[in-house]
Coordinates of N, CA and C in Angstrom, one line a residue:
M1 N -23.4 36.8 1.4 CA -24.0 36.4 2.6 C -23.0 36.1 3.7
A2 N -23.1 36.6 4.8 CA -22.1 36.4 5.9 C -22.3 34.9 6.4
I3 N -21.2 34.4 6.9 CA -21.3 33.0 7.5 C -22.3 32.9 8.6
T4 N -22.5 34.0 9.4 CA -23.4 34.0 10.5 C -24.9 33.8 10.0
D5 N -25.1 34.1 8.7 CA -26.4 34.0 8.1 C -26.6 32.6 7.5
W6 N -25.6 31.7 7.5 CA -25.7 30.4 6.9 C -26.5 29.5 7.9
P7 N -27.1 28.4 7.5 CA -27.7 27.4 8.4 C -26.6 27.0 9.4
I8 N -27.0 26.8 10.6 CA -26.0 26.5 11.7 C -25.1 25.2 11.3
D9 N -25.7 24.2 10.7 CA -25.0 23.0 10.5 C -24.0 23.1 9.3
E10 N -24.0 24.3 8.6 CA -23.1 24.6 7.5 C -22.0 25.5 7.9
R11 N -22.0 26.1 9.1 CA -21.0 27.0 9.6 C -19.8 26.2 10.0
P12 N -18.6 26.5 9.6 CA -17.4 25.7 9.9 C -17.3 25.4 11.4
R13 N -17.4 26.4 12.3 CA -17.1 26.2 13.7 C -18.2 25.3 14.3
E14 N -19.4 25.6 14.0 CA -20.5 24.7 14.5 C -20.4 23.3 14.0
K15 N -20.1 23.2 12.7 CA -20.0 21.9 12.1 C -18.9 21.1 12.8
L16 N -17.7 21.7 13.1 CA -16.7 21.1 13.8 C -17.1 20.6 15.1
L17 N -17.8 21.4 15.9 CA -18.3 21.0 17.2 C -19.3 19.9 17.2
Q18 N -20.1 19.9 16.1 CA -21.1 18.8 16.0 C -20.6 17.5 15.5
R19 N -19.7 17.6 14.5 CA -19.3 16.4 13.7 C -17.8 16.1 13.8
G20 N -17.0 17.0 14.4 CA -15.6 16.7 14.5 C -14.8 17.3 13.4
A21 N -13.5 17.6 13.6 CA -12.7 18.3 12.6 C -12.6 17.5 11.3
S22 N -12.6 16.2 11.3 CA -12.4 15.4 10.1 C -13.6 15.6 9.1
A23 N -14.7 16.1 9.6 CA -15.9 16.3 8.7 C -15.7 17.6 7.9
L24 N -14.7 18.4 8.2 CA -14.6 19.7 7.5 C -13.7 19.5 6.2
S25 N -14.0 20.3 5.2 CA -13.1 20.4 4.1 C -11.8 21.2 4.4
D26 N -10.8 21.1 3.5 CA -9.6 21.9 3.7 C -10.0 23.4 3.8
A27 N -10.9 23.9 3.0 CA -11.3 25.3 3.0 C -11.9 25.7 4.3
E28 N -12.8 24.8 4.8 CA -13.5 25.1 6.1 C -12.5 25.1 7.3
L29 N -11.6 24.2 7.3 CA -10.5 24.2 8.3 C -9.7 25.5 8.3
L30 N -9.3 25.9 7.1 CA -8.5 27.1 6.9 C -9.3 28.3 7.3
A31 N -10.6 28.3 7.0 CA -11.5 29.4 7.3 C -11.5 29.6 8.9
I32 N -11.5 28.5 9.6 CA -11.5 28.7 11.1 C -10.2 29.3 11.5
F33 N -9.1 28.9 10.9 CA -7.8 29.5 11.2 C -7.8 31.0 10.9
L34 N -8.4 31.4 9.7 CA -8.4 32.8 9.3 C -9.3 33.6 10.1
R35 N -10.4 33.1 10.6 CA -11.4 33.7 11.5 C -12.3 34.7 10.7
T36 N -11.7 35.5 9.9 CA -12.5 36.5 9.2 C -12.1 36.5 7.7
G37 N -13.1 37.0 6.9 CA -12.8 37.2 5.5 C -12.3 38.6 5.2
V38 N -12.5 39.0 3.9 CA -12.2 40.3 3.5 C -13.4 40.9 2.9
R39 N -13.4 42.2 2.5 CA -14.5 42.8 2.0 C -15.1 42.1 0.8
G40 N -16.3 41.7 0.8 CA -17.0 41.0 -0.3 C -16.7 39.5 -0.3
K41 N -16.0 38.9 0.7 CA -15.7 37.5 0.7 C -15.8 37.0 2.2
T42 N -16.4 35.9 2.4 CA -16.4 35.2 3.7 C -15.1 34.6 3.9
A43 N -14.9 34.1 5.1 CA -13.6 33.4 5.5 C -13.5 32.2 4.6
V44 N -14.6 31.5 4.4 CA -14.6 30.3 3.5 C -14.2 30.6 2.1
D45 N -14.8 31.7 1.6 CA -14.5 32.1 0.2 C -13.0 32.4 0.1
L46 N -12.5 33.2 1.1 CA -11.1 33.5 1.1 C -10.2 32.3 1.2
A47 N -10.6 31.3 2.0 CA -9.8 30.1 2.2 C -9.8 29.3 0.9
R48 N -10.9 29.2 0.2 CA -10.9 28.5 -1.1 C -10.0 29.2 -2.1
E49 N -10.0 30.5 -2.1 CA -9.2 31.3 -3.0 C -7.7 31.1 -2.7
L50 N -7.3 31.0 -1.4 CA -5.9 30.8 -1.1 C -5.5 29.4 -1.4
I51 N -6.3 28.4 -1.2 CA -5.9 27.1 -1.6 C -5.7 27.0 -3.1
Q52 N -6.5 27.6 -3.9 CA -6.4 27.6 -5.3 C -5.1 28.4 -5.7
T53 N -4.8 29.5 -5.0 CA -3.6 30.3 -5.4 C -2.3 29.5 -5.1
F54 N -2.3 28.8 -3.9 CA -1.1 28.1 -3.5 C -1.1 26.6 -4.0
G55 N -2.2 26.2 -4.5 CA -2.3 24.8 -5.1 C -2.8 23.8 -4.1
S56 N -2.6 24.0 -2.8 CA -3.1 23.1 -1.8 C -2.8 23.7 -0.4
L57 N -3.3 23.0 0.6 CA -3.0 23.4 1.9 C -1.5 23.3 2.2
R58 N -0.9 22.2 1.7 CA 0.6 22.1 1.9 C 1.3 23.2 1.2
G59 N 0.9 23.6 0.0 CA 1.5 24.7 -0.7 C 1.5 26.0 0.1
L60 N 0.4 26.2 0.8 CA 0.2 27.4 1.6 C 1.2 27.3 2.8
F61 N 1.2 26.1 3.4 CA 2.0 25.9 4.6 C 3.5 26.0 4.3
E62 N 3.9 25.6 3.1 CA 5.3 25.6 2.8 C 5.8 27.0 2.2
A63 N 4.9 27.9 2.0 CA 5.2 29.2 1.3 C 6.2 30.0 2.2
S64 N 7.1 30.7 1.5 CA 8.0 31.6 2.3 C 7.2 32.7 2.9
Q65 N 7.8 33.4 3.9 CA 7.1 34.5 4.5 C 6.7 35.6 3.5
A66 N 7.6 35.9 2.6 CA 7.3 36.9 1.6 C 6.1 36.5 0.7
H67 N 6.2 35.3 0.2 CA 5.1 34.8 -0.7 C 3.8 34.7 0.0
F68 N 3.8 34.2 1.3 CA 2.6 34.1 2.1 C 2.0 35.5 2.3
C69 N 2.8 36.4 2.7 CA 2.2 37.7 3.1 C 1.8 38.6 1.9
Q70 N 2.1 38.2 0.7 CA 1.7 38.8 -0.5 C 0.2 38.5 -0.8
A71 N -0.3 37.4 -0.3 CA -1.6 37.0 -0.6 C -2.7 37.9 0.1
H72 N -3.7 38.1 -0.6 CA -4.8 39.0 -0.1 C -5.4 38.4 1.2
G73 N -5.5 39.2 2.2 CA -6.1 38.7 3.5 C -5.1 38.1 4.4
L74 N -3.8 38.0 4.0 CA -2.8 37.4 4.9 C -1.8 38.5 5.3
G75 N -0.9 38.2 6.2 CA 0.1 39.1 6.6 C 1.1 38.5 7.6
D76 N 1.9 39.3 8.2 CA 2.9 38.8 9.2 C 2.3 38.1 10.3
A77 N 1.2 38.6 10.9 CA 0.5 38.1 12.0 C 0.0 36.7 11.7
K78 N -0.7 36.5 10.6 CA -1.2 35.2 10.2 C 0.0 34.2 9.9
Y79 N 1.1 34.7 9.3 CA 2.2 33.8 9.1 C 2.8 33.3 10.4
V80 N 2.9 34.2 11.4 CA 3.4 33.8 12.7 C 2.5 32.8 13.3
Q81 N 1.2 33.0 13.3 CA 0.2 32.1 13.8 C 0.3 30.7 13.2
L82 N 0.4 30.7 11.8 CA 0.5 29.4 11.1 C 1.7 28.7 11.5
Q83 N 2.9 29.3 11.6 CA 4.1 28.7 11.9 C 4.0 28.1 13.3
A84 N 3.4 28.8 14.2 CA 3.2 28.3 15.6 C 2.3 27.0 15.6
V85 N 1.2 27.0 14.8 CA 0.4 25.9 14.7 C 1.1 24.7 14.2
L86 N 1.9 24.9 13.1 CA 2.6 23.8 12.5 C 3.7 23.2 13.5
E87 N 4.3 24.1 14.2 CA 5.3 23.6 15.2 C 4.7 22.9 16.3
M88 N 3.5 23.3 16.8 CA 2.8 22.6 17.8 C 2.4 21.2 17.4
S89 N 2.0 21.1 16.1 CA 1.6 19.8 15.5 C 2.8 18.9 15.6
K90 N 3.9 19.3 15.2 CA 5.1 18.5 15.2 C 5.5 18.0 16.6
R91 N 5.4 19.0 17.6 CA 5.7 18.6 18.9 C 4.7 17.7 19.5
Y92 N 3.4 17.8 19.1 CA 2.4 16.9 19.6 C 2.7 15.5 19.1
L93 N 3.1 15.4 17.8 CA 3.4 14.1 17.3 C 4.6 13.4 18.0
Y94 N 5.6 14.3 18.3 CA 6.8 13.8 18.9 C 6.4 13.3 20.4
E95 N 5.6 14.1 21.1 CA 5.2 13.7 22.4 C 4.5 12.4 22.4
S96 N 3.7 12.1 21.4 CA 3.0 10.8 21.3 C 4.0 9.7 21.2
L97 N 5.2 9.9 20.8 CA 6.3 8.9 20.7 C 7.1 8.8 22.0
E98 N 6.9 9.9 22.8 CA 7.8 10.0 24.0 C 7.1 9.6 25.3
R99 N 5.9 9.1 25.3 CA 5.1 8.9 26.5 C 5.6 7.7 27.4
G100 N 6.7 7.1 27.0 CA 7.3 6.1 27.9 C 6.8 4.7 27.5
E101 N 6.0 4.6 26.4 CA 5.5 3.3 26.0 C 6.4 2.8 24.8
P102 N 6.6 1.5 24.7 CA 7.4 1.0 23.5 C 6.7 1.4 22.2
L103 N 7.5 1.6 21.2 CA 7.0 1.9 19.9 C 6.2 0.7 19.3
S104 N 4.9 0.8 19.2 CA 4.2 -0.4 18.7 C 3.3 0.0 17.5
D105 N 3.2 1.3 17.2 CA 2.4 1.7 16.1 C 3.3 2.4 15.0
P106 N 3.6 1.6 13.9 CA 4.5 2.2 12.9 C 3.9 3.4 12.3
N107 N 2.6 3.6 12.3 CA 2.0 4.7 11.7 C 2.3 6.0 12.5
A108 N 2.4 5.9 13.8 CA 2.7 7.0 14.6 C 4.1 7.5 14.3
V109 N 5.0 6.6 14.0 CA 6.4 7.0 13.6 C 6.3 7.6 12.2
R110 N 5.6 7.1 11.3 CA 5.4 7.6 10.0 C 4.9 9.1 10.0
F111 N 3.8 9.3 10.8 CA 3.2 10.6 10.9 C 4.2 11.6 11.4
Y112 N 4.9 11.2 12.4 CA 5.9 12.2 13.0 C 7.0 12.5 12.0
L113 N 7.6 11.5 11.4 CA 8.7 11.7 10.5 C 8.3 12.5 9.2
K114 N 7.0 12.2 8.8 CA 6.6 13.0 7.6 C 6.4 14.5 8.0
A115 N 5.8 14.7 9.1 CA 5.6 16.1 9.6 C 6.9 16.8 9.8
R116 N 7.9 16.1 10.2 CA 9.2 16.7 10.6 C 10.1 16.9 9.4
L117 N 10.0 16.0 8.4 CA 11.0 16.0 7.3 C 10.5 16.4 5.9
R118 N 9.2 16.3 5.7 CA 8.8 16.4 4.3 C 9.0 17.8 3.7
D119 N 9.0 18.8 4.5 CA 9.0 20.2 4.0 C 10.5 20.7 3.8
Y120 N 11.5 20.0 4.2 CA 12.8 20.5 3.9 C 13.1 20.5 2.4
R121 N 13.9 21.5 2.0 CA 14.2 21.6 0.6 C 15.6 21.0 0.3
H122 N 16.2 20.4 1.4 CA 17.5 19.7 1.2 C 17.3 18.4 2.0
E123 N 18.2 17.4 1.7 CA 18.1 16.2 2.4 C 18.6 16.3 3.8
V124 N 17.9 15.6 4.8 CA 18.3 15.6 6.2 C 18.2 14.1 6.6
F125 N 19.3 13.7 7.3 CA 19.4 12.3 7.8 C 19.2 12.4 9.3
C126 N 18.2 11.6 9.8 CA 17.8 11.7 11.2 C 17.9 10.3 11.9
C127 N 17.8 10.3 13.2 CA 17.8 9.0 13.9 C 16.9 9.1 15.2
L128 N 16.1 8.1 15.4 CA 15.4 7.9 16.6 C 16.2 6.9 17.4
F129 N 16.7 7.3 18.6 CA 17.4 6.4 19.5 C 16.5 5.8 20.5
L130 N 16.5 4.5 20.6 CA 15.6 3.8 21.5 C 16.3 3.0 22.6
D131 N 15.6 2.7 23.7 CA 16.2 1.9 24.7 C 15.8 0.4 24.5
T132 N 16.1 -0.4 25.5 CA 16.0 -1.9 25.3 C 14.5 -2.3 25.1
R133 N 13.6 -1.4 25.5 CA 12.1 -1.7 25.3 C 11.6 -1.0 24.1
H134 N 12.5 -0.4 23.3 CA 12.1 0.4 22.1 C 11.3 1.6 22.4
R135 N 11.6 2.2 23.6 CA 11.0 3.5 23.9 C 12.0 4.6 23.4
V136 N 11.4 5.7 23.0 CA 12.2 6.8 22.4 C 13.0 7.5 23.5
I137 N 14.3 7.6 23.2 CA 15.3 8.3 24.1 C 15.4 9.7 23.5
Q138 N 15.7 9.8 22.2 CA 16.0 11.1 21.6 C 15.8 11.0 20.1
F139 N 15.4 12.1 19.5 CA 15.4 12.2 18.1 C 16.4 13.3 17.7
D140 N 17.3 12.9 16.8 CA 18.4 13.9 16.4 C 18.4 14.0 14.8
E141 N 18.6 15.2 14.4 CA 18.9 15.4 13.0 C 20.5 15.4 12.9
L142 N 21.0 14.4 12.2 CA 22.5 14.2 12.3 C 23.3 14.8 11.1
F143 N 22.8 14.7 9.9 CA 23.5 15.1 8.7 C 22.6 15.8 7.7
Q144 N 23.2 16.7 6.9 CA 22.4 17.4 5.9 C 23.2 17.2 4.6
G145 N 22.4 17.3 3.5 CA 23.0 17.1 2.2 C 22.6 15.8 1.5
T146 N 23.2 15.5 0.4 CA 22.9 14.2 -0.3 C 23.2 13.0 0.6
I147 N 22.3 12.1 0.7 CA 22.5 11.0 1.6 C 23.3 9.9 0.8
D148 N 24.6 9.8 1.1 CA 25.4 8.8 0.6 C 26.6 8.6 1.5
S149 N 27.5 7.7 1.2 CA 28.5 7.3 2.2 C 29.5 8.5 2.4
A150 N 29.5 9.5 1.6 CA 30.4 10.6 1.8 C 29.8 11.6 2.8
N151 N 28.5 11.6 3.1 CA 27.9 12.6 3.9 C 27.3 12.0 5.2
V152 N 27.1 10.7 5.3 CA 26.6 10.1 6.5 C 27.8 9.3 7.1
Y153 N 28.2 9.6 8.3 CA 29.4 9.0 8.9 C 29.1 8.0 10.0
P154 N 29.2 6.7 9.7 CA 28.9 5.7 10.7 C 29.6 6.0 12.0
R155 N 30.8 6.5 12.0 CA 31.5 6.7 13.3 C 30.7 7.7 14.2
E156 N 30.2 8.7 13.6 CA 29.4 9.7 14.3 C 28.1 9.2 14.9
V157 N 27.5 8.3 14.1 CA 26.3 7.7 14.5 C 26.6 6.8 15.7
V158 N 27.6 6.0 15.6 CA 28.0 5.1 16.7 C 28.3 5.9 18.0
K159 N 29.0 7.0 17.9 CA 29.3 7.9 19.0 C 28.0 8.4 19.7
R160 N 27.1 8.8 18.8 CA 25.8 9.3 19.4 C 25.0 8.2 20.0
A161 N 25.0 7.0 19.5 CA 24.3 5.9 20.1 C 24.9 5.5 21.4
L162 N 26.2 5.6 21.5 CA 26.9 5.3 22.8 C 26.5 6.4 23.8
H163 N 26.5 7.7 23.4 CA 26.2 8.8 24.2 C 24.8 8.6 24.9
Y164 N 23.8 8.1 24.1 CA 22.5 8.0 24.6 C 22.2 6.6 25.2
N165 N 23.3 5.7 25.2 CA 23.2 4.4 25.7 C 22.0 3.7 25.0
A166 N 21.9 3.9 23.7 CA 20.8 3.3 22.9 C 21.0 1.8 22.7
A167 N 19.8 1.1 22.6 CA 19.9 -0.3 22.3 C 19.4 -0.6 20.9
A168 N 18.7 0.4 20.3 CA 18.2 0.2 18.9 C 18.0 1.6 18.3
V169 N 18.0 1.6 17.0 CA 17.8 2.9 16.3 C 16.8 2.7 15.1
I170 N 16.2 3.8 14.8 CA 15.4 3.9 13.5 C 15.9 5.1 12.8
F171 N 16.4 4.9 11.5 CA 16.9 6.0 10.7 C 15.7 6.5 9.8
A172 N 15.9 7.8 9.4 CA 15.0 8.4 8.5 C 15.7 9.5 7.7
H173 N 15.4 9.6 6.4 CA 15.8 10.8 5.7 C 14.8 11.1 4.7
N174 N 14.8 12.3 4.2 CA 13.8 12.8 3.2 C 14.4 12.9 1.8
H175 N 13.5 12.8 0.8 CA 13.8 13.0 -0.6 C 13.0 14.3 -1.0
P176 N 13.7 15.4 -1.1 CA 13.0 16.7 -1.5 C 12.2 16.6 -2.8
S177 N 12.5 15.7 -3.6 CA 11.8 15.5 -4.9 C 10.4 15.0 -4.7
G178 N 10.2 14.4 -3.5 CA 8.9 13.8 -3.2 C 8.8 12.4 -3.5
I179 N 9.8 11.8 -4.2 CA 9.8 10.4 -4.6 C 10.5 9.7 -3.5
A180 N 9.7 8.8 -2.8 CA 10.3 8.2 -1.6 C 11.0 6.9 -1.8
E181 N 11.1 6.5 -3.1 CA 11.7 5.2 -3.4 C 13.1 5.1 -2.9
P182 N 13.5 4.1 -2.1 CA 14.9 4.0 -1.6 C 15.9 3.8 -2.8
S183 N 17.0 4.5 -2.7 CA 18.0 4.5 -3.8 C 19.1 3.4 -3.4
T184 N 19.9 3.1 -4.4 CA 21.0 2.2 -4.1 C 21.9 2.8 -3.0
A185 N 22.1 4.1 -3.1 CA 22.9 4.8 -2.0 C 22.3 4.6 -0.7
D186 N 21.0 4.7 -0.6 CA 20.3 4.5 0.7 C 20.5 3.1 1.2
E187 N 20.4 2.1 0.3 CA 20.7 0.8 0.8 C 22.1 0.6 1.2
R188 N 23.0 1.2 0.5 CA 24.4 1.0 0.8 C 24.8 1.6 2.2
I189 N 24.3 2.8 2.5 CA 24.7 3.5 3.7 C 24.0 2.8 4.9
T190 N 22.8 2.3 4.6 CA 22.0 1.6 5.7 C 22.8 0.3 6.1
Q191 N 23.3 -0.4 5.1 CA 24.1 -1.6 5.4 C 25.4 -1.2 6.2
K192 N 26.1 -0.2 5.8 CA 27.3 0.3 6.5 C 27.0 0.6 8.0
L193 N 25.9 1.4 8.2 CA 25.5 1.7 9.5 C 25.1 0.5 10.4
K194 N 24.4 -0.4 9.7 CA 24.0 -1.6 10.4 C 25.2 -2.4 10.9
E195 N 26.2 -2.5 10.0 CA 27.4 -3.2 10.4 C 28.2 -2.5 11.5
A196 N 28.3 -1.2 11.4 CA 29.0 -0.4 12.4 C 28.3 -0.5 13.8
L197 N 27.0 -0.4 13.8 CA 26.3 -0.4 15.1 C 26.2 -1.8 15.6
G198 N 26.3 -2.8 14.7 CA 26.3 -4.2 15.2 C 27.5 -4.5 16.1
L199 N 28.6 -3.8 15.9 CA 29.8 -3.9 16.7 C 29.6 -3.5 18.1
I200 N 28.7 -2.6 18.4 CA 28.4 -2.2 19.8 C 27.0 -2.7 20.2
E201 N 26.5 -3.7 19.5 CA 25.2 -4.4 19.8 C 24.0 -3.4 19.9
V202 N 24.0 -2.5 18.9 CA 22.8 -1.7 18.7 C 22.1 -2.1 17.4
R203 N 20.8 -2.4 17.5 CA 20.0 -2.9 16.4 C 19.5 -1.8 15.6
V204 N 19.5 -2.0 14.3 CA 18.9 -1.1 13.3 C 17.5 -1.7 13.0
L205 N 16.4 -1.0 13.5 CA 15.1 -1.6 13.3 C 14.5 -1.2 11.9
D206 N 14.8 0.0 11.5 CA 14.2 0.4 10.2 C 14.9 1.6 9.7
H207 N 14.7 1.9 8.4 CA 15.1 3.2 7.8 C 14.0 3.6 6.9
F208 N 13.4 4.8 7.3 CA 12.3 5.3 6.6 C 12.7 6.4 5.6
V209 N 12.2 6.4 4.4 CA 12.5 7.4 3.4 C 11.2 8.2 3.2
V210 N 11.3 9.5 3.4 CA 10.2 10.4 3.5 C 10.1 11.2 2.2
G211 N 8.9 11.1 1.6 CA 8.6 12.0 0.4 C 7.1 12.3 0.5
E212 N 6.5 12.1 -0.7 CA 5.0 12.2 -0.6 C 4.4 11.1 0.2
Q213 N 5.1 10.0 0.2 CA 4.8 8.8 1.0 C 6.0 8.6 2.0
V214 N 5.8 7.7 2.9 CA 6.9 7.3 3.8 C 7.1 5.8 3.6
I215 N 8.2 5.4 3.1 CA 8.5 4.0 2.8 C 9.5 3.4 3.8
S216 N 9.1 2.3 4.3 CA 9.9 1.5 5.2 C 10.8 0.6 4.5
M217 N 12.1 0.7 4.7 CA 13.1 -0.2 4.1 C 13.0 -1.6 4.7
A218 N 12.6 -1.7 6.0 CA 12.5 -3.0 6.6 C 11.3 -3.7 6.0
E219 N 10.2 -3.0 5.7 CA 9.1 -3.7 5.1 C 9.4 -4.2 3.6
R220 N 10.4 -3.5 3.0 CA 10.8 -3.9 1.7 C 11.9 -5.0 1.7
G221 N 12.2 -5.4 2.9 CA 13.2 -6.4 3.0 C 14.7 -6.0 2.7
L222 N 14.9 -4.6 2.9 CA 16.2 -4.1 2.6 C 17.1 -3.9 3.8
I223 N 16.6 -4.4 5.0 CA 17.5 -4.3 6.2 C 17.6 -5.7 6.7

């Protein structure tokens, strides 16, 4: 049965308009993105099959172009569309931090950092540079590789903070393993950075570790 033959309140598009996007399942949301199914399958059927094949929506989103395009009903055009949607989502989240208001919602920071960092297959160390009112000046990816004192250079962070005339910073890095628990190395480099930035009166507000969850080292009392 075609989706157009379903009751109106069960059709994904109409359901979204009536009840909002949060009321839809993962398969229904993906079906709207796909727009059409394939022979013998509705868009919702195809969406369910894809989620099962890739394990989850995230598995689909993280798939390489080659792997993505091998799936029935997908191809280069859909891959390009999906990458554009994902990038727009990241930019939307960043703009929500850039609106000139002081950072007052830790969850907004968490959402942005998770969207930005969780899909990297290697560790990336980043910094949000803030002004005296804790408004975002700039977000920079500073270092790549294992996060320890050998690969994160306090001198470079200090130079960048001076460049932006920052008054405070928030650090973040990801754990590709998905386990967001701060390590001893994370604690050690955070303390070194705090000491170095303290010499130029720049405050370290937090250091987030991004995995399946986003853990605040400040909330853990580690800063």
